[in-house]
Amino acid sequence: QRRRLLPVARHLGRDHDRTNSRLMAPPLALGRAATARRRLSGIAFLLVIAALIGLTVAIYQKAFTPVVNVTLEADRAGNQLSAPADVKLRGLIVGEVRQITSTGGGAMLDLALDPEQMELIPANVQAQLVPKTLFGEKYVSLVIPEDPAGERLAEGDVIGMDRSETARETEQALNNLLPLLQTLRPQDVSVTLNAVSGALRGRGNRLGENLVLVDDYLKGINPSVPALGENFRGLADLADTLDQASPDLLEVLDNLSFVNRSLVEQEQALSTFLTSTTGVAGETDRFLRDNESRLVTLAADSRPVLETFARYAPQFPCLAQGLAASNGFIGDAFGGLQPGLHITLELVDARPGFRPGQDEPAYKEDRGPDCVDLPNPEGQEPDVNLQDGFNDANGPDDSSTPEEASPSLPAPGLRANSLPMSQREVMGSVLGPVMGVPADEVPDLAYLLFGPMARGTQVGLS
């Protein structure tokens, strides 16, 4: 017993024969009871430790915290969202994500919200899955619509995702950015961010001023955005036109390359030509020097002529158009389907001879440009009496009273078919046997030629 740290119950080698056994228990029974007590104490200690661990876990998981459970239906959760992610409303934490369950086509998120914050959340609230930082995990951001409902979010309600255009564009931008970030090496990104941080350090005020200046520029550009959009649409039309014309443009460029090759091949001839132009320039210089005064005189003398041309310039287009239109009439008169001269012969007054003192040339005509029904004349030729001093038999006298027309001549404009029927019958009976045709088939030209001859008058062609 002395060499043992603790006394051990065992037989001491002495017998106890007293009849009163109640004063001391048997040594073997005492050892079994102590062992049982120690085992029970160990089990109780383990149970206390397990209870403390379970209580700690329950407290960490907020099992004893009163919450309002709602469900969020999401298209997908992604790898960056896991429980217990935060649930925020305008930056304020109002709950957490308790569980994420896959539904095959999407995900169901069990949200535990703070009851004290429920009065801030309308029933028609929507949610977005937003990353905390560019490389960080995601959290649930509750978005209040522009027209929030009067009712508040309650236990068991279901929240939908924000499907506005802005939310979709933001999510698409982040999704497109993720593959880029995955391909970048962390050390390179760290170096770049450190360089950007060093460049921006101490320049916050200047950066803010630049942002304000950019904002002013954008405000000034905003009124011109519609016109800018129209210009871009015009640029798109131009691009389409260039695309359609690209074969022709490529052909032009190919031809240009051929021209360039030709110039290279004819370099010597081109050099000789350019050298010869030096002599031409010298001859031109000598010519201009020798005729300097004559050129000045020519320019001065040409001024009145050019002024006259300028005055009557409006008449030139209609004159050219009239000449072009007359080509058809000339073709009809001198050929066409029936070769020969096709004219209408009329009897006119004989032009009187020159009369001294009355038909002296004069230059009194000073009328302005006049197309005189050109290029589409109508009816007879207009009767234009030029103020040239000559007495026209068919027009008014420029200087004196014209002589009376011979009474034996028909009036101007008389045609063969305008003769009286008695004269046509008489001349037809005379001309018919001579020409070998019936009297009623004598051509009109024969009446016109034979009538004046029979009456002793003259025949004029106009």
Coordinates of C-alpha atoms in Angstrom, one line a residue:
Q1 CA 0.0 0.0 0.0
R2 CA 2.9 2.4 0.6
R3 CA 4.2 2.1 -2.9
R4 CA 0.9 2.8 -4.5
L5 CA -0.4 6.3 -5.3
L6 CA -3.9 5.4 -4.5
P7 CA -5.2 2.8 -2.0
V8 CA -6.7 -0.3 -3.7
A9 CA -9.2 -2.3 -1.9
R10 CA -8.0 -5.9 -1.4
H11 CA -7.9 -8.7 1.1
L12 CA -5.5 -7.9 3.9
G13 CA -5.1 -11.5 5.0
R14 CA -7.2 -11.2 8.1
D15 CA -10.7 -12.6 8.6
H16 CA -13.5 -10.7 10.3
D17 CA -15.7 -13.1 12.2
R18 CA -17.9 -10.6 14.0
T19 CA -21.7 -11.2 13.7
N20 CA -22.7 -7.6 13.1
S21 CA -21.9 -7.2 9.5
R22 CA -23.7 -3.8 9.2
L23 CA -20.8 -1.9 10.5
M24 CA -18.6 -2.3 7.3
A25 CA -19.5 -3.3 3.7
P26 CA -17.6 -6.1 2.1
P27 CA -14.5 -4.8 0.2
L28 CA -15.6 -6.3 -3.2
A29 CA -19.0 -4.4 -3.2
L30 CA -17.3 -1.1 -2.4
G31 CA -15.0 -1.5 -5.5
R32 CA -17.8 -2.2 -7.9
A33 CA -19.8 0.8 -6.7
A34 CA -16.9 3.2 -7.2
T35 CA -16.3 1.9 -10.7
A36 CA -20.0 2.5 -11.6
R37 CA -19.9 6.0 -10.2
R38 CA -16.8 6.9 -12.2
R39 CA -18.4 5.6 -15.4
L40 CA -21.6 7.4 -14.9
S41 CA -19.6 10.6 -14.2
G42 CA -17.7 10.2 -17.5
I43 CA -20.9 9.7 -19.4
A44 CA -22.5 12.7 -17.8
F45 CA -19.4 14.8 -18.6
L46 CA -19.5 13.7 -22.3
L47 CA -23.2 14.5 -22.4
V48 CA -22.6 17.9 -21.0
I49 CA -19.8 18.6 -23.6
A50 CA -22.1 17.4 -26.4
A51 CA -24.9 19.6 -25.1
L52 CA -22.6 22.6 -25.0
I53 CA -21.3 21.9 -28.5
G54 CA -24.9 21.5 -29.8
L55 CA -26.0 24.7 -28.0
T56 CA -23.0 26.5 -29.5
V57 CA -23.9 25.3 -33.0
A58 CA -27.6 26.2 -32.5
I59 CA -26.7 29.6 -31.3
Y60 CA -24.3 30.1 -34.3
Q61 CA -27.1 29.0 -36.6
K62 CA -29.5 31.3 -34.8
A63 CA -31.8 28.5 -34.0
F64 CA -33.2 30.4 -31.0
T65 CA -33.5 33.7 -32.9
P66 CA -37.0 34.6 -34.1
V67 CA -37.1 34.9 -37.9
V68 CA -39.6 35.2 -40.8
N69 CA -39.1 32.5 -43.4
V70 CA -39.7 33.3 -47.0
T71 CA -38.7 31.6 -50.3
L72 CA -36.8 33.1 -53.2
E73 CA -37.3 31.5 -56.7
A74 CA -34.1 32.1 -58.7
D75 CA -33.1 31.1 -62.2
R76 CA -29.8 29.9 -60.8
A77 CA -27.7 30.4 -57.7
G78 CA -24.2 29.9 -59.0
N79 CA -21.1 28.8 -57.1
Q80 CA -20.5 32.2 -55.5
L81 CA -23.8 32.0 -53.4
S82 CA -23.9 29.7 -50.4
A83 CA -25.5 29.6 -47.0
P84 CA -25.4 31.7 -44.8
A85 CA -25.2 34.5 -47.4
D86 CA -26.5 38.0 -46.4
V87 CA -29.8 39.4 -47.4
K88 CA -29.7 43.1 -47.8
L89 CA -32.2 45.9 -48.4
R90 CA -30.6 49.1 -49.7
G91 CA -27.3 48.1 -48.0
L92 CA -28.9 47.1 -44.7
I93 CA -28.6 43.5 -43.6
V94 CA -32.2 42.2 -43.0
G95 CA -31.6 38.5 -43.0
E96 CA -29.6 35.6 -44.3
V97 CA -29.9 32.6 -46.6
R98 CA -30.6 29.4 -44.7
Q99 CA -30.8 26.8 -47.4
I100 CA -30.3 26.5 -51.2
T101 CA -32.2 23.7 -53.0
S102 CA -31.9 22.9 -56.7
T103 CA -35.1 22.5 -58.7
G104 CA -33.6 21.3 -62.0
G105 CA -34.5 24.4 -63.9
G106 CA -33.5 26.8 -61.2
A107 CA -33.0 27.1 -57.4
M108 CA -35.1 27.7 -54.3
L109 CA -33.5 29.8 -51.6
D110 CA -34.9 29.8 -48.0
L111 CA -34.5 33.2 -46.6
A112 CA -34.6 34.0 -42.8
L113 CA -35.5 37.7 -42.4
D114 CA -35.4 39.8 -39.2
P115 CA -38.9 40.4 -37.9
E116 CA -38.0 43.9 -36.8
Q117 CA -37.1 44.8 -40.4
M118 CA -40.3 43.4 -42.0
E119 CA -42.1 46.7 -41.9
L120 CA -39.5 48.0 -44.4
I121 CA -40.1 45.3 -47.0
P122 CA -43.2 45.5 -49.2
A123 CA -45.0 42.4 -50.4
N124 CA -44.1 43.0 -54.1
V125 CA -40.3 43.2 -53.4
Q126 CA -38.0 41.6 -55.9
A127 CA -34.5 40.2 -55.5
Q128 CA -31.1 40.2 -57.3
L129 CA -28.0 38.0 -56.8
V130 CA -25.2 40.5 -56.6
P131 CA -21.5 40.0 -55.8
K132 CA -20.1 41.8 -52.8
T133 CA -16.9 42.7 -54.7
L134 CA -15.6 42.0 -58.2
F135 CA -14.0 38.7 -56.9
G136 CA -16.2 38.1 -53.8
E137 CA -19.2 35.9 -53.0
K138 CA -22.7 36.9 -53.9
Y139 CA -25.5 38.0 -51.6
V140 CA -29.3 38.5 -52.0
S141 CA -30.2 42.2 -52.7
L142 CA -33.9 43.0 -52.2
V143 CA -35.1 45.6 -54.7
I144 CA -38.1 47.7 -53.9
P145 CA -40.1 48.5 -57.1
E146 CA -41.1 52.0 -58.1
D147 CA -44.7 51.4 -57.0
P148 CA -44.3 49.4 -53.7
A149 CA -47.4 47.6 -52.4
G150 CA -49.1 48.8 -49.2
E151 CA -48.9 45.3 -47.7
R152 CA -45.7 44.0 -46.0
L153 CA -43.9 40.8 -46.7
A154 CA -45.1 38.0 -44.4
E155 CA -44.2 34.4 -43.4
G156 CA -44.2 31.9 -46.2
D157 CA -44.4 34.5 -49.1
V158 CA -42.5 33.8 -52.3
I159 CA -40.2 36.4 -53.8
G160 CA -39.3 36.5 -57.5
M161 CA -36.2 37.7 -59.3
D162 CA -35.9 41.2 -60.6
R163 CA -36.3 40.9 -64.4
S164 CA -35.9 44.5 -65.3
E165 CA -33.7 45.6 -68.2
T166 CA -31.1 47.1 -65.9
A167 CA -30.9 43.9 -63.8
R168 CA -30.5 41.7 -66.8
E169 CA -27.8 43.9 -68.3
T170 CA -25.9 43.9 -64.9
E171 CA -26.1 40.2 -64.6
Q172 CA -25.1 39.6 -68.2
A173 CA -22.1 42.0 -67.7
L174 CA -21.0 40.1 -64.6
N175 CA -21.4 36.7 -66.3
N176 CA -19.4 37.9 -69.2
L177 CA -16.7 39.2 -66.9
L178 CA -16.3 36.0 -65.0
P179 CA -14.6 34.0 -67.8
L180 CA -12.2 36.9 -68.2
L181 CA -11.3 37.0 -64.6
Q182 CA -10.8 33.2 -64.6
T183 CA -8.3 33.4 -67.3
L184 CA -6.3 36.2 -65.5
R185 CA -3.5 35.2 -63.2
P186 CA -4.0 36.4 -59.7
Q187 CA -0.5 37.8 -59.4
D188 CA -0.9 39.9 -62.6
V189 CA -4.3 41.2 -61.4
S190 CA -2.7 42.1 -58.0
V191 CA 0.1 44.0 -59.7
T192 CA -2.3 45.8 -61.9
L193 CA -4.6 46.8 -59.1
N194 CA -1.7 48.0 -57.0
A195 CA -0.5 50.1 -59.9
V196 CA -4.0 51.6 -60.3
S197 CA -4.2 52.2 -56.6
G198 CA -0.8 54.0 -56.6
A199 CA -1.8 56.1 -59.6
L200 CA -5.1 57.2 -58.0
R201 CA -3.7 57.8 -54.5
G202 CA -3.8 61.5 -53.6
R203 CA -5.7 62.5 -56.8
G204 CA -9.2 62.1 -55.6
N205 CA -10.1 65.8 -55.9
R206 CA -8.7 66.0 -59.4
L207 CA -10.5 62.8 -60.4
G208 CA -13.7 64.2 -59.0
E209 CA -13.3 67.4 -60.9
N210 CA -12.7 65.4 -64.1
L211 CA -15.9 63.4 -63.5
V212 CA -17.9 66.6 -63.0
L213 CA -16.4 68.0 -66.2
V214 CA -17.4 64.8 -68.0
D215 CA -20.9 65.0 -66.6
D216 CA -21.1 68.6 -68.0
Y217 CA -19.9 67.4 -71.4
L218 CA -22.5 64.6 -71.4
K219 CA -25.3 67.0 -70.5
G220 CA -24.3 69.1 -73.4
I221 CA -24.2 66.1 -75.8
N222 CA -27.5 64.7 -74.7
P223 CA -29.6 67.1 -76.8
S224 CA -27.6 66.0 -79.9
V225 CA -28.1 62.3 -79.2
P226 CA -31.0 61.9 -81.7
A227 CA -29.0 63.7 -84.4
L228 CA -26.0 61.5 -83.5
G229 CA -28.2 58.4 -83.8
E230 CA -29.4 59.6 -87.2
N231 CA -25.8 60.1 -88.3
F232 CA -25.0 56.5 -87.2
R233 CA -27.9 55.2 -89.2
G234 CA -26.7 57.2 -92.2
L235 CA -23.3 55.7 -91.6
A236 CA -24.8 52.3 -91.6
D237 CA -26.5 53.0 -94.9
L238 CA -23.2 54.3 -96.2
A239 CA -21.5 51.1 -95.0
D240 CA -24.2 49.0 -96.8
T241 CA -23.7 51.1 -100.0
L242 CA -19.9 50.6 -99.8
D243 CA -20.4 46.9 -99.2
Q244 CA -22.6 46.6 -102.3
A245 CA -20.0 48.7 -104.3
S246 CA -17.0 46.8 -102.9
P247 CA -16.5 44.7 -106.1
D248 CA -16.3 47.9 -108.1
L249 CA -14.0 49.5 -105.6
L250 CA -11.7 46.5 -105.6
E251 CA -11.7 46.6 -109.4
V252 CA -10.8 50.3 -109.3
L253 CA -8.0 49.6 -106.9
D254 CA -6.8 46.7 -109.1
N255 CA -6.8 49.0 -112.1
L256 CA -5.0 51.6 -110.1
S257 CA -2.3 49.1 -109.3
F258 CA -2.1 48.4 -113.0
V259 CA -1.7 52.1 -113.7
N260 CA 1.0 52.3 -111.0
R261 CA 2.9 49.4 -112.6
S262 CA 2.6 51.0 -116.0
L263 CA 4.0 54.2 -114.6
V264 CA 6.9 52.3 -113.1
E265 CA 7.5 50.5 -116.4
Q266 CA 7.3 53.9 -118.3
E267 CA 9.4 55.7 -115.8
Q268 CA 12.0 56.7 -118.3
A269 CA 9.5 58.0 -120.8
L270 CA 7.6 59.9 -118.1
S271 CA 10.9 61.4 -117.0
T272 CA 11.6 62.5 -120.5
F273 CA 8.1 64.0 -120.8
L274 CA 8.5 65.9 -117.6
T275 CA 11.9 67.2 -118.8
S276 CA 10.3 68.3 -122.1
T277 CA 7.7 70.2 -120.2
T278 CA 10.4 72.5 -119.0
G279 CA 11.0 73.6 -122.6
V280 CA 7.3 74.0 -123.2
A281 CA 7.1 76.2 -120.0
G282 CA 9.9 78.3 -121.3
E283 CA 8.2 78.8 -124.7
T284 CA 4.9 79.6 -123.0
D285 CA 6.7 82.2 -120.8
R286 CA 8.3 83.9 -123.9
F287 CA 5.0 83.8 -125.7
L288 CA 3.2 85.5 -122.8
R289 CA 5.9 88.1 -122.4
D290 CA 5.9 89.0 -126.1
N291 CA 2.1 89.2 -126.3
E292 CA 1.4 90.7 -122.9
S293 CA -0.1 93.9 -124.2
R294 CA -2.0 92.1 -127.0
L295 CA -3.6 89.8 -124.4
V296 CA -4.7 92.7 -122.3
T297 CA -6.2 94.4 -125.3
L298 CA -8.0 91.2 -126.3
A299 CA -9.4 90.9 -122.9
A300 CA -10.6 94.5 -122.9
D301 CA -12.1 94.2 -126.4
S302 CA -13.8 90.9 -125.6
R303 CA -15.6 92.4 -122.6
P304 CA -18.5 93.9 -124.7
V305 CA -18.9 90.7 -126.7
L306 CA -19.0 88.6 -123.5
E307 CA -21.5 91.0 -121.9
T308 CA -23.7 90.6 -125.0
F309 CA -23.4 86.8 -124.6
A310 CA -24.2 87.1 -121.0
R311 CA -27.3 89.2 -121.7
Y312 CA -28.6 86.7 -124.2
A313 CA -27.5 83.6 -122.2
P314 CA -31.1 82.7 -121.2
Q315 CA -31.9 82.3 -124.9
F316 CA -29.1 79.8 -125.7
P317 CA -30.8 76.7 -124.0
C318 CA -34.1 77.1 -125.8
L319 CA -32.3 77.7 -129.1
A320 CA -30.3 74.5 -128.7
Q321 CA -33.4 72.6 -127.7
G322 CA -35.2 74.0 -130.7
L323 CA -32.4 72.9 -133.0
A324 CA -32.4 69.5 -131.5
A325 CA -36.2 69.3 -131.9
S326 CA -36.0 70.4 -135.5
N327 CA -34.0 67.3 -136.5
G328 CA -37.1 65.2 -136.7
F329 CA -38.9 67.8 -138.9
I330 CA -35.9 68.1 -141.2
G331 CA -35.8 64.3 -141.6
D332 CA -39.5 64.2 -142.5
A333 CA -39.1 67.1 -145.0
F334 CA -36.0 65.7 -146.8
G335 CA -36.7 62.0 -146.9
G336 CA -37.9 59.5 -144.3
L337 CA -40.1 56.7 -145.7
Q338 CA -40.7 58.6 -148.9
P339 CA -37.4 60.1 -150.3
G340 CA -37.8 63.6 -151.7
L341 CA -38.8 67.1 -150.6
H342 CA -42.0 67.2 -148.6
I343 CA -43.1 70.9 -148.4
T344 CA -46.3 73.0 -148.3
L345 CA -46.1 75.7 -151.0
E346 CA -47.9 78.9 -150.4
L347 CA -48.5 82.1 -152.5
V348 CA -47.1 85.2 -150.9
D349 CA -46.7 88.8 -151.8
A350 CA -43.6 89.6 -153.9
R351 CA -40.9 91.3 -151.9
P352 CA -40.5 94.9 -153.2
G353 CA -37.1 96.1 -154.3
F354 CA -34.8 98.3 -152.4
R355 CA -36.1 101.9 -151.9
P356 CA -33.6 104.6 -151.2
G357 CA -34.4 106.6 -148.2
Q358 CA -36.8 104.0 -146.9
D359 CA -34.8 100.7 -146.7
E360 CA -31.5 102.1 -145.3
P361 CA -29.9 99.7 -142.8
A362 CA -30.4 100.7 -139.2
Y363 CA -29.3 99.3 -135.9
K364 CA -32.3 100.1 -133.7
E365 CA -33.0 96.5 -132.5
D366 CA -32.3 96.3 -128.7
R367 CA -34.9 93.8 -127.4
G368 CA -33.8 91.4 -124.7
P369 CA -33.5 87.6 -124.9
D370 CA -36.7 85.9 -126.3
C371 CA -37.1 82.2 -127.1
V372 CA -40.1 83.0 -129.4
D373 CA -42.0 79.8 -128.5
L374 CA -38.9 77.6 -128.7
P375 CA -38.3 74.7 -128.2
N376 CA -42.0 73.8 -128.8
P377 CA -43.4 76.3 -131.4
E378 CA -47.1 76.3 -131.9
G379 CA -48.9 77.1 -135.2
Q380 CA -47.4 79.6 -137.7
E381 CA -44.1 81.2 -137.5
P382 CA -44.4 84.3 -135.2
D383 CA -44.4 87.6 -137.1
V384 CA -41.3 89.3 -135.7
N385 CA -40.5 92.7 -137.2
L386 CA -36.9 93.5 -136.6
Q387 CA -35.9 97.1 -136.2
D388 CA -33.3 97.0 -138.9
G389 CA -34.5 99.8 -141.2
F390 CA -35.9 97.4 -143.9
N391 CA -39.5 97.5 -144.9
D392 CA -40.8 93.9 -144.6
A393 CA -43.7 93.2 -147.0
N394 CA -45.4 91.0 -144.4
G395 CA -44.9 93.3 -141.4
P396 CA -45.2 96.9 -140.4
D397 CA -43.0 99.5 -142.0
D398 CA -39.9 100.5 -140.0
S399 CA -39.8 103.9 -141.7
S400 CA -42.7 104.6 -144.1
T401 CA -46.1 103.2 -145.3
P402 CA -45.7 100.1 -147.4
E403 CA -47.0 99.8 -150.9
E404 CA -50.3 98.2 -151.4
A405 CA -50.2 94.6 -152.5
S406 CA -51.1 93.7 -156.0
P407 CA -54.8 92.9 -156.2
S408 CA -54.1 90.1 -158.7
L409 CA -52.2 88.0 -156.0
P410 CA -54.0 85.9 -153.4
A411 CA -53.6 87.0 -149.8
P412 CA -50.7 85.5 -147.8
G413 CA -51.4 82.0 -146.5
L414 CA -53.6 81.0 -149.5
R415 CA -53.4 77.3 -150.2
A416 CA -54.4 75.3 -153.2
N417 CA -57.4 73.7 -151.5
S418 CA -58.7 77.2 -150.7
L419 CA -59.3 78.2 -154.3
P420 CA -62.9 78.5 -155.4
M421 CA -64.4 75.3 -156.8
S422 CA -65.1 77.0 -160.2
Q423 CA -61.4 77.8 -160.7
R424 CA -60.3 74.3 -159.5
E425 CA -62.7 72.7 -162.0
V426 CA -61.5 74.9 -164.9
M427 CA -57.8 74.3 -164.1
G428 CA -58.4 70.6 -163.5
S429 CA -60.1 70.2 -166.9
V430 CA -57.1 71.9 -168.5
L431 CA -54.3 70.1 -166.5
G432 CA -56.0 66.7 -166.5
P433 CA -55.5 65.8 -170.1
V434 CA -52.0 67.3 -170.1
M435 CA -51.0 65.2 -167.1
G436 CA -53.0 62.1 -168.2
V437 CA -55.1 61.9 -165.1
P438 CA -58.8 62.7 -164.3
A439 CA -59.7 66.3 -163.5
D440 CA -60.5 65.4 -159.9
E441 CA -57.0 63.7 -159.4
V442 CA -54.9 66.7 -160.4
P443 CA -52.3 67.3 -157.6
D444 CA -52.5 70.5 -155.6
L445 CA -49.0 71.4 -156.6
A446 CA -50.2 71.7 -160.2
Y447 CA -52.9 74.1 -159.2
L448 CA -50.4 76.3 -157.4
L449 CA -47.9 76.3 -160.2
F450 CA -50.3 76.6 -163.1
G451 CA -52.7 79.1 -161.6
P452 CA -50.3 82.1 -161.2
M453 CA -48.8 81.3 -164.6
A454 CA -52.2 81.4 -166.2
R455 CA -53.0 84.8 -164.6
G456 CA -49.6 86.2 -165.4
T457 CA -48.4 86.5 -161.8
Q458 CA -45.3 85.4 -160.0
V459 CA -44.9 82.3 -157.8
G460 CA -42.9 82.6 -154.6
L461 CA -41.8 79.8 -152.3
S462 CA -41.8 80.3 -148.5

